[in-house]
C-alpha positions as semicolon CSV with decimal commas, in nm:
position;residue;x (nm);y (nm);z (nm)
1;M;0,014;-0,012;0,011
2;F;0,104;0,360;-0,109
3;T;0,048;0,680;0,085
4;I;0,049;0,958;-0,087
5;I;0,118;1,309;0,119
6;L;0,059;1,629;-0,035
7;K;0,224;1,949;0,080
8;T;0,106;2,313;0,011
9;F;0,325;2,580;0,019
10;P;0,237;2,939;0,045
11;P;0,317;3,137;-0,259
12;R;0,687;3,261;-0,301
13;R;0,673;3,663;-0,223
14;P;1,047;3,836;-0,362
15;T;1,228;3,978;-0,121
16;T;1,462;4,221;-0,298
17;M;1,355;4,492;-0,553
18;A;1,313;4,418;-0,914
19;A;1,623;4,522;-1,121
20;S;1,394;4,670;-1,410
21;K;1,040;4,815;-1,445
22;P;0,765;4,556;-1,565
23;I;0,689;4,551;-1,907
24;L;0,310;4,502;-2,039
25;Y;0,258;4,390;-2,418
26;S;-0,118;4,525;-2,462
27;Y;-0,345;4,619;-2,704
28;F;-0,554;4,907;-2,585
29;R;-0,908;4,766;-2,657
30;S;-0,823;4,400;-2,492
31;S;-1,026;4,354;-2,199
32;C;-0,783;4,120;-2,082
33;S;-0,517;4,380;-2,086
34;W;-0,752;4,635;-1,898
35;R;-0,777;4,389;-1,603
36;V;-0,392;4,361;-1,582
37;R;-0,364;4,732;-1,614
38;I;-0,622;4,800;-1,324
39;A;-0,450;4,574;-1,115
40;L;-0,127;4,697;-1,167
41;A;-0,287;5,070;-1,111
42;L;-0,461;4,917;-0,789
43;K;-0,124;4,788;-0,650
44;G;0,061;5,126;-0,771
45;I;0,316;4,969;-0,961
46;D;0,504;5,177;-1,243
47;Y;0,548;4,980;-1,563
48;E;0,609;4,979;-1,925
49;T;0,374;4,910;-2,184
50;K;0,451;4,813;-2,540
51;A;0,156;4,802;-2,793
52;V;0,088;4,497;-2,990
53;N;-0,150;4,593;-3,297
54;L;-0,389;4,283;-3,331
55;I;-0,505;4,411;-3,657
56;K;-0,207;4,582;-3,817
57;D;0,005;4,305;-4,051
58;G;-0,226;4,044;-3,997
59;G;-0,176;4,049;-3,610
60;Q;0,143;4,165;-3,438
61;Q;0,114;3,915;-3,173
62;H;0,176;3,636;-3,460
63;S;0,540;3,776;-3,528
64;K;0,820;3,564;-3,464
65;D;0,972;3,812;-3,168
66;Y;0,632;3,821;-2,985
67;A;0,553;3,432;-3,009
68;S;0,937;3,359;-2,882
69;F;0,794;3,507;-2,529
70;N;0,427;3,406;-2,564
71;P;0,391;3,078;-2,755
72;I;-0,001;3,127;-2,764
73;E;0,032;3,461;-2,953
74;Q;-0,231;3,653;-2,716
75;V;-0,210;3,968;-2,528
76;P;-0,159;4,055;-2,284
77;T;0,205;3,950;-2,176
78;L;0,360;4,059;-1,855
79;I;0,735;4,054;-1,774
80;I;0,791;4,121;-1,406
81;D;1,061;4,020;-1,191
82;G;1,209;3,777;-1,455
83;H;0,889;3,621;-1,483
84;T;0,702;3,577;-1,836
85;L;0,323;3,555;-1,769
86;I;0,076;3,503;-2,035
87;Q;-0,244;3,441;-1,863
88;S;-0,437;3,740;-1,702
89;V;-0,539;3,525;-1,414
90;S;-0,156;3,444;-1,325
91;Y;-0,085;3,814;-1,357
92;L;-0,339;3,897;-1,071
93;R;-0,197;3,627;-0,847
94;R;0,163;3,783;-0,895
95;V;0,077;4,111;-0,855
96;S;-0,143;4,064;-0,560
97;C;0,164;3,894;-0,400
98;A;0,411;4,120;-0,490
99;S;0,527;4,273;-0,184
100;N;0,833;4,487;-0,329
101;Y;0,655;4,753;-0,491
């Protein structure tokens, strides 16, 4: 008989200041991008925005450069504390746990 023990750990909180400002790749009409911008604003986190036009050139999110860090080729993408987050719910969790901002 086998016994499986599951341990849960609290989310890791960064203990040092980030070396650089978070970068948010977004499109101004994207509701998911708005969700992340609102969370960053409520937390008071200063960030850099890089626009990704979903219409121009068949969608800039499909470019090789963008797909290199977001393989699902969707917006938004948030790079914060050395982590690349590609799902808005994961952004909200990361930003809510950010104690160094």
